[in-house]
């Protein structure tokens, strides 16, 4: 990623410098991202009531699913053999991973708008990778709602779940949550890349997002063999939270895959993230400005 | 403008909304696949929940599965992420053009919502056919009369949902950023309407509270009718409550609109 963005950031000095053109300094991609992101955050924090409203909206949206699972377990006591504490941990891990995706990378959702309204042209004019500019386009305050609810539920669920917490398991938990977020971000980047050709990917992205949110809190066994495999290899929901959760809960024997697959999200997360990013960069070559 | 001409204009707005909703083929395809996948997944989840259990809260497995299927279909139509162009039009100042039209803004918005709802019907029919094919759904209880009661209750449920959506969209006249309010509304409506989980399973205090809100009239009442959970007197009372909500919400919408008219700020105007 650094190389790709670096190419766009580093601007070679022209042979004959036009007197009106300011000399552009080389900026590292990370620094460029942070400068743009800080500006985005400043805008968001300027409109406090909108910040609070949108964050509450996200809390309500994710919370309704939590309430649903709560009522379900109140009546049925277990789902797919998993009890309340176990499902709560799975829900919390999925939601925290979702926040890892939405807080820094959630701006992928505006790609349709940028392309169709011609705003993507503006991204191409600036000496920073368009991908980085997209990520910092407009910070979505809703992601802070995802993060807050996720952390609160995780803290509670960690105490309810039958897990022997040691420094090792805590580190594993944190790393898998980050990896789970990278899985989701990779998938959303790949879907965003289709926007350069299809122009309309909003439904597709919302469908994937809600499928992850609504069906993420269940142990994969409930979906049967075909469903489990589809939610692992077609839509990689299993890698976001379920697989690492089975490792933490000592339930790897219920997996259709070998037990070590429970740890695979640590590698699959970064890989899918990279693949999604590459897909975006590759497809962006097909950008056709609506301005002609 | 005569009332006949107004009706013609509203039908035209509705048809335009249908065309607009079906304009992008990839979106139409994705929306159809999305509801089909959702139906399959909820069926799998509810069948797993009922594995080894005959009856919970007086509800057997096949009923719970069929309820979940219809709940998913109803949500797909009644509670979309994108519900009305009203807030965008207020934000962009295009509301000025809408206000100049010889048909009121509330009827215009409702006609447009009816059109968008109608455009969702084909994909929902597909979803119902799929559910029937995999044995997750059965015909409504009570024969032809039961079906008639379900259709009436569904029509009233749609009316309640559209009026609620309209009221939420009209908050755009007071605050231009309605995204958060819409998300909160969507979440509350989805849960409180009984679309995610029937009110039968909810603890008494929660069910008692939700029965006093308009949301249950959107989904839970029509589905209770479908499964024959309401006998003669209860059925009539449930339909009357739905009709009452339609009247109350329509009056409220009119009141809010009369206030909103004084609040309109035409951006860029």
PDB file of N, CA and C in Angstrom, chain A residues 83-136:
ATOM      1  N   UNK A  83     -24.597 -20.703  24.523  1.00  0.00           N
ATOM      2  CA  UNK A  83     -25.388 -20.013  25.542  1.00  0.00           C
ATOM      3  C   UNK A  83     -25.238 -18.498  25.460  1.00  0.00           C
ATOM      4  N   UNK A  84     -25.842 -17.810  26.418  1.00  0.00           N
ATOM      5  CA  UNK A  84     -25.900 -16.352  26.380  1.00  0.00           C
ATOM      6  C   UNK A  84     -24.509 -15.697  26.358  1.00  0.00           C
ATOM      7  N   UNK A  85     -23.638 -16.131  27.287  1.00  0.00           N
ATOM      8  CA  UNK A  85     -22.310 -15.520  27.381  1.00  0.00           C
ATOM      9  C   UNK A  85     -21.505 -15.709  26.104  1.00  0.00           C
ATOM     10  N   UNK A  86     -21.632 -16.893  25.519  1.00  0.00           N
ATOM     11  CA  UNK A  86     -20.867 -17.185  24.304  1.00  0.00           C
ATOM     12  C   UNK A  86     -21.355 -16.345  23.117  1.00  0.00           C
ATOM     13  N   UNK A  87     -22.696 -16.284  22.973  1.00  0.00           N
ATOM     14  CA  UNK A  87     -23.254 -15.476  21.881  1.00  0.00           C
ATOM     15  C   UNK A  87     -22.923 -13.997  22.097  1.00  0.00           C
ATOM     16  N   UNK A  88     -22.967 -13.564  23.364  1.00  0.00           N
ATOM     17  CA  UNK A  88     -22.653 -12.157  23.660  1.00  0.00           C
ATOM     18  C   UNK A  88     -21.218 -11.827  23.243  1.00  0.00           C
ATOM     19  N   UNK A  89     -20.293 -12.763  23.532  1.00  0.00           N
ATOM     20  CA  UNK A  89     -18.892 -12.525  23.149  1.00  0.00           C
ATOM     21  C   UNK A  89     -18.760 -12.459  21.628  1.00  0.00           C
ATOM     22  N   UNK A  90     -19.448 -13.369  20.941  1.00  0.00           N
ATOM     23  CA  UNK A  90     -19.401 -13.389  19.469  1.00  0.00           C
ATOM     24  C   UNK A  90     -19.962 -12.073  18.915  1.00  0.00           C
ATOM     25  N   UNK A  91     -21.086 -11.633  19.467  1.00  0.00           N
ATOM     26  CA  UNK A  91     -21.704 -10.374  19.030  1.00  0.00           C
ATOM     27  C   UNK A  91     -20.718  -9.221  19.230  1.00  0.00           C
ATOM     28  N   UNK A  92     -20.103  -9.181  20.426  1.00  0.00           N
ATOM     29  CA  UNK A  92     -19.198  -8.071  20.760  1.00  0.00           C
ATOM     30  C   UNK A  92     -17.962  -8.068  19.860  1.00  0.00           C
ATOM     31  N   UNK A  93     -17.410  -9.266  19.607  1.00  0.00           N
ATOM     32  CA  UNK A  93     -16.223  -9.338  18.746  1.00  0.00           C
ATOM     33  C   UNK A  93     -16.567  -8.859  17.336  1.00  0.00           C
ATOM     34  N   UNK A  94     -17.734  -9.248  16.835  1.00  0.00           N
ATOM     35  CA  UNK A  94     -18.163  -8.843  15.488  1.00  0.00           C
ATOM     36  C   UNK A  94     -18.346  -7.328  15.439  1.00  0.00           C
ATOM     37  N   UNK A  95     -18.995  -6.784  16.475  1.00  0.00           N
ATOM     38  CA  UNK A  95     -19.259  -5.346  16.456  1.00  0.00           C
ATOM     39  C   UNK A  95     -17.967  -4.531  16.592  1.00  0.00           C
ATOM     40  N   UNK A  96     -17.049  -4.995  17.447  1.00  0.00           N
ATOM     41  CA  UNK A  96     -15.768  -4.283  17.579  1.00  0.00           C
ATOM     42  C   UNK A  96     -14.997  -4.357  16.260  1.00  0.00           C
ATOM     43  N   UNK A  97     -15.013  -5.527  15.613  1.00  0.00           N
ATOM     44  CA  UNK A  97     -14.340  -5.662  14.315  1.00  0.00           C
ATOM     45  C   UNK A  97     -14.983  -4.716  13.296  1.00  0.00           C
ATOM     46  N   UNK A  98     -16.305  -4.606  13.373  1.00  0.00           N
ATOM     47  CA  UNK A  98     -17.020  -3.698  12.471  1.00  0.00           C
ATOM     48  C   UNK A  98     -16.530  -2.265  12.697  1.00  0.00           C
ATOM     49  N   UNK A  99     -16.337  -1.909  13.971  1.00  0.00           N
ATOM     50  CA  UNK A  99     -15.854  -0.557  14.276  1.00  0.00           C
ATOM     51  C   UNK A  99     -14.430  -0.353  13.764  1.00  0.00           C
ATOM     52  N   UNK A 100     -13.609  -1.410  13.852  1.00  0.00           N
ATOM     53  CA  UNK A 100     -12.238  -1.314  13.314  1.00  0.00           C
ATOM     54  C   UNK A 100     -12.318  -1.029  11.810  1.00  0.00           C
ATOM     55  N   UNK A 101     -13.366  -1.548  11.158  1.00  0.00           N
ATOM     56  CA  UNK A 101     -13.553  -1.268   9.726  1.00  0.00           C
ATOM     57  C   UNK A 101     -14.111   0.138   9.517  1.00  0.00           C
ATOM     58  N   UNK A 102     -15.143   0.504  10.280  1.00  0.00           N
ATOM     59  CA  UNK A 102     -15.841   1.758   9.950  1.00  0.00           C
ATOM     60  C   UNK A 102     -15.122   3.018  10.429  1.00  0.00           C
ATOM     61  N   UNK A 103     -14.435   2.959  11.585  1.00  0.00           N
ATOM     62  CA  UNK A 103     -13.815   4.199  12.083  1.00  0.00           C
ATOM     63  C   UNK A 103     -12.755   4.716  11.091  1.00  0.00           C
ATOM     64  N   UNK A 104     -11.724   3.920  10.757  1.00  0.00           N
ATOM     65  CA  UNK A 104     -10.749   4.487   9.814  1.00  0.00           C
ATOM     66  C   UNK A 104     -11.116   4.329   8.334  1.00  0.00           C
ATOM     67  N   UNK A 105     -11.944   3.325   7.985  1.00  0.00           N
ATOM     68  CA  UNK A 105     -12.134   3.013   6.562  1.00  0.00           C
ATOM     69  C   UNK A 105     -13.567   3.148   6.075  1.00  0.00           C
ATOM     70  N   UNK A 106     -14.471   3.590   6.961  1.00  0.00           N
ATOM     71  CA  UNK A 106     -15.904   3.580   6.624  1.00  0.00           C
ATOM     72  C   UNK A 106     -16.295   4.497   5.478  1.00  0.00           C
ATOM     73  N   UNK A 107     -15.383   5.394   5.088  1.00  0.00           N
ATOM     74  CA  UNK A 107     -15.760   6.374   4.062  1.00  0.00           C
ATOM     75  C   UNK A 107     -15.879   5.775   2.663  1.00  0.00           C
ATOM     76  N   UNK A 108     -15.535   4.474   2.545  1.00  0.00           N
ATOM     77  CA  UNK A 108     -15.709   3.817   1.247  1.00  0.00           C
ATOM     78  C   UNK A 108     -17.169   3.945   0.784  1.00  0.00           C
ATOM     79  N   UNK A 109     -18.073   4.153   1.764  1.00  0.00           N
ATOM     80  CA  UNK A 109     -19.502   4.160   1.421  1.00  0.00           C
ATOM     81  C   UNK A 109     -19.894   5.327   0.509  1.00  0.00           C
ATOM     82  N   UNK A 110     -19.038   6.356   0.399  1.00  0.00           N
ATOM     83  CA  UNK A 110     -19.420   7.496  -0.440  1.00  0.00           C
ATOM     84  C   UNK A 110     -18.930   7.355  -1.887  1.00  0.00           C
ATOM     85  N   UNK A 111     -18.301   6.215  -2.215  1.00  0.00           N
ATOM     86  CA  UNK A 111     -17.663   6.103  -3.524  1.00  0.00           C
ATOM     87  C   UNK A 111     -18.639   6.291  -4.688  1.00  0.00           C
ATOM     88  N   UNK A 112     -19.849   5.721  -4.579  1.00  0.00           N
ATOM     89  CA  UNK A 112     -20.845   5.886  -5.661  1.00  0.00           C
ATOM     90  C   UNK A 112     -21.104   7.359  -5.907  1.00  0.00           C
ATOM     91  N   UNK A 113     -21.297   8.057  -4.798  1.00  0.00           N
ATOM     92  CA  UNK A 113     -21.611   9.489  -4.865  1.00  0.00           C
ATOM     93  C   UNK A 113     -20.457  10.257  -5.518  1.00  0.00           C
ATOM     94  N   UNK A 114     -19.237   9.962  -5.084  1.00  0.00           N
ATOM     95  CA  UNK A 114     -18.072  10.685  -5.624  1.00  0.00           C
ATOM     96  C   UNK A 114     -17.942  10.456  -7.129  1.00  0.00           C
ATOM     97  N   UNK A 115     -18.185   9.220  -7.552  1.00  0.00           N
ATOM     98  CA  UNK A 115     -18.021   8.901  -8.972  1.00  0.00           C
ATOM     99  C   UNK A 115     -19.154   9.518  -9.792  1.00  0.00           C
ATOM    100  N   UNK A 116     -20.374   9.349  -9.329  1.00  0.00           N
ATOM    101  CA  UNK A 116     -21.523   9.819 -10.118  1.00  0.00           C
ATOM    102  C   UNK A 116     -21.649  11.338 -10.162  1.00  0.00           C
ATOM    103  N   UNK A 117     -21.217  12.001  -9.101  1.00  0.00           N
ATOM    104  CA  UNK A 117     -21.312  13.468  -9.070  1.00  0.00           C
ATOM    105  C   UNK A 117     -20.071  14.129  -9.667  1.00  0.00           C
ATOM    106  N   UNK A 118     -19.087  13.320 -10.033  1.00  0.00           N
ATOM    107  CA  UNK A 118     -17.881  13.884 -10.631  1.00  0.00           C
ATOM    108  C   UNK A 118     -16.873  14.382  -9.622  1.00  0.00           C
ATOM    109  N   UNK A 119     -17.143  14.184  -8.329  1.00  0.00           N
ATOM    110  CA  UNK A 119     -16.207  14.647  -7.305  1.00  0.00           C
ATOM    111  C   UNK A 119     -14.897  13.866  -7.320  1.00  0.00           C
ATOM    112  N   UNK A 120     -14.949  12.673  -7.916  1.00  0.00           N
ATOM    113  CA  UNK A 120     -13.716  11.872  -7.978  1.00  0.00           C
ATOM    114  C   UNK A 120     -12.657  12.616  -8.800  1.00  0.00           C
ATOM    115  N   UNK A 121     -13.106  13.473  -9.721  1.00  0.00           N
ATOM    116  CA  UNK A 121     -12.162  14.301 -10.495  1.00  0.00           C
ATOM    117  C   UNK A 121     -11.262  15.120  -9.571  1.00  0.00           C
ATOM    118  N   UNK A 122     -11.895  15.645  -8.522  1.00  0.00           N
ATOM    119  CA  UNK A 122     -11.138  16.482  -7.580  1.00  0.00           C
ATOM    120  C   UNK A 122     -10.051  15.679  -6.890  1.00  0.00           C
ATOM    121  N   UNK A 123     -10.369  14.407  -6.607  1.00  0.00           N
ATOM    122  CA  UNK A 123      -9.381  13.550  -5.935  1.00  0.00           C
ATOM    123  C   UNK A 123      -8.176  13.302  -6.846  1.00  0.00           C
ATOM    124  N   UNK A 124      -8.466  13.237  -8.153  1.00  0.00           N
ATOM    125  CA  UNK A 124      -7.380  12.953  -9.100  1.00  0.00           C
ATOM    126  C   UNK A 124      -6.457  14.157  -9.293  1.00  0.00           C
ATOM    127  N   UNK A 125      -6.976  15.337  -9.000  1.00  0.00           N
ATOM    128  CA  UNK A 125      -6.179  16.543  -9.218  1.00  0.00           C
ATOM    129  C   UNK A 125      -5.149  16.775  -8.127  1.00  0.00           C
ATOM    130  N   UNK A 126      -5.374  16.176  -6.978  1.00  0.00           N
ATOM    131  CA  UNK A 126      -4.488  16.436  -5.839  1.00  0.00           C
ATOM    132  C   UNK A 126      -3.329  15.448  -5.795  1.00  0.00           C
ATOM    133  N   UNK A 127      -2.205  15.884  -5.262  1.00  0.00           N
ATOM    134  CA  UNK A 127      -1.016  15.017  -5.276  1.00  0.00           C
ATOM    135  C   UNK A 127      -0.991  13.987  -4.147  1.00  0.00           C
ATOM    136  N   UNK A 128      -2.124  13.416  -3.827  1.00  0.00           N
ATOM    137  CA  UNK A 128      -2.198  12.353  -2.817  1.00  0.00           C
ATOM    138  C   UNK A 128      -3.030  11.228  -3.427  1.00  0.00           C
ATOM    139  N   UNK A 129      -2.707   9.999  -3.059  1.00  0.00           N
ATOM    140  CA  UNK A 129      -3.454   8.852  -3.598  1.00  0.00           C
ATOM    141  C   UNK A 129      -4.959   9.061  -3.438  1.00  0.00           C
ATOM    142  N   UNK A 130      -5.724   8.895  -4.540  1.00  0.00           N
ATOM    143  CA  UNK A 130      -7.181   9.066  -4.446  1.00  0.00           C
ATOM    144  C   UNK A 130      -7.803   8.134  -3.406  1.00  0.00           C
ATOM    145  N   UNK A 131      -7.194   6.969  -3.233  1.00  0.00           N
ATOM    146  CA  UNK A 131      -7.714   6.010  -2.262  1.00  0.00           C
ATOM    147  C   UNK A 131      -7.629   6.592  -0.850  1.00  0.00           C
ATOM    148  N   UNK A 132      -6.487   7.184  -0.531  1.00  0.00           N
ATOM    149  CA  UNK A 132      -6.332   7.791   0.795  1.00  0.00           C
ATOM    150  C   UNK A 132      -7.287   8.964   0.969  1.00  0.00           C
ATOM    151  N   UNK A 133      -7.477   9.723  -0.092  1.00  0.00           N
ATOM    152  CA  UNK A 133      -8.408  10.853  -0.006  1.00  0.00           C
ATOM    153  C   UNK A 133      -9.833  10.371   0.212  1.00  0.00           C
ATOM    154  N   UNK A 134     -10.168   9.248  -0.445  1.00  0.00           N
ATOM    155  CA  UNK A 134     -11.507   8.684  -0.253  1.00  0.00           C
ATOM    156  C   UNK A 134     -11.709   8.315   1.216  1.00  0.00           C
ATOM    157  N   UNK A 135     -10.683   7.658   1.801  1.00  0.00           N
ATOM    158  CA  UNK A 135     -10.813   7.214   3.195  1.00  0.00           C
ATOM    159  C   UNK A 135     -10.988   8.387   4.154  1.00  0.00           C
ATOM    160  N   UNK A 136     -10.500   9.554   3.755  1.00  0.00           N
ATOM    161  CA  UNK A 136     -10.599  10.716   4.640  1.00  0.00           C
ATOM    162  C   UNK A 136     -11.647  11.703   4.149  1.00  0.00           C
TER     163      UNK A 136
END
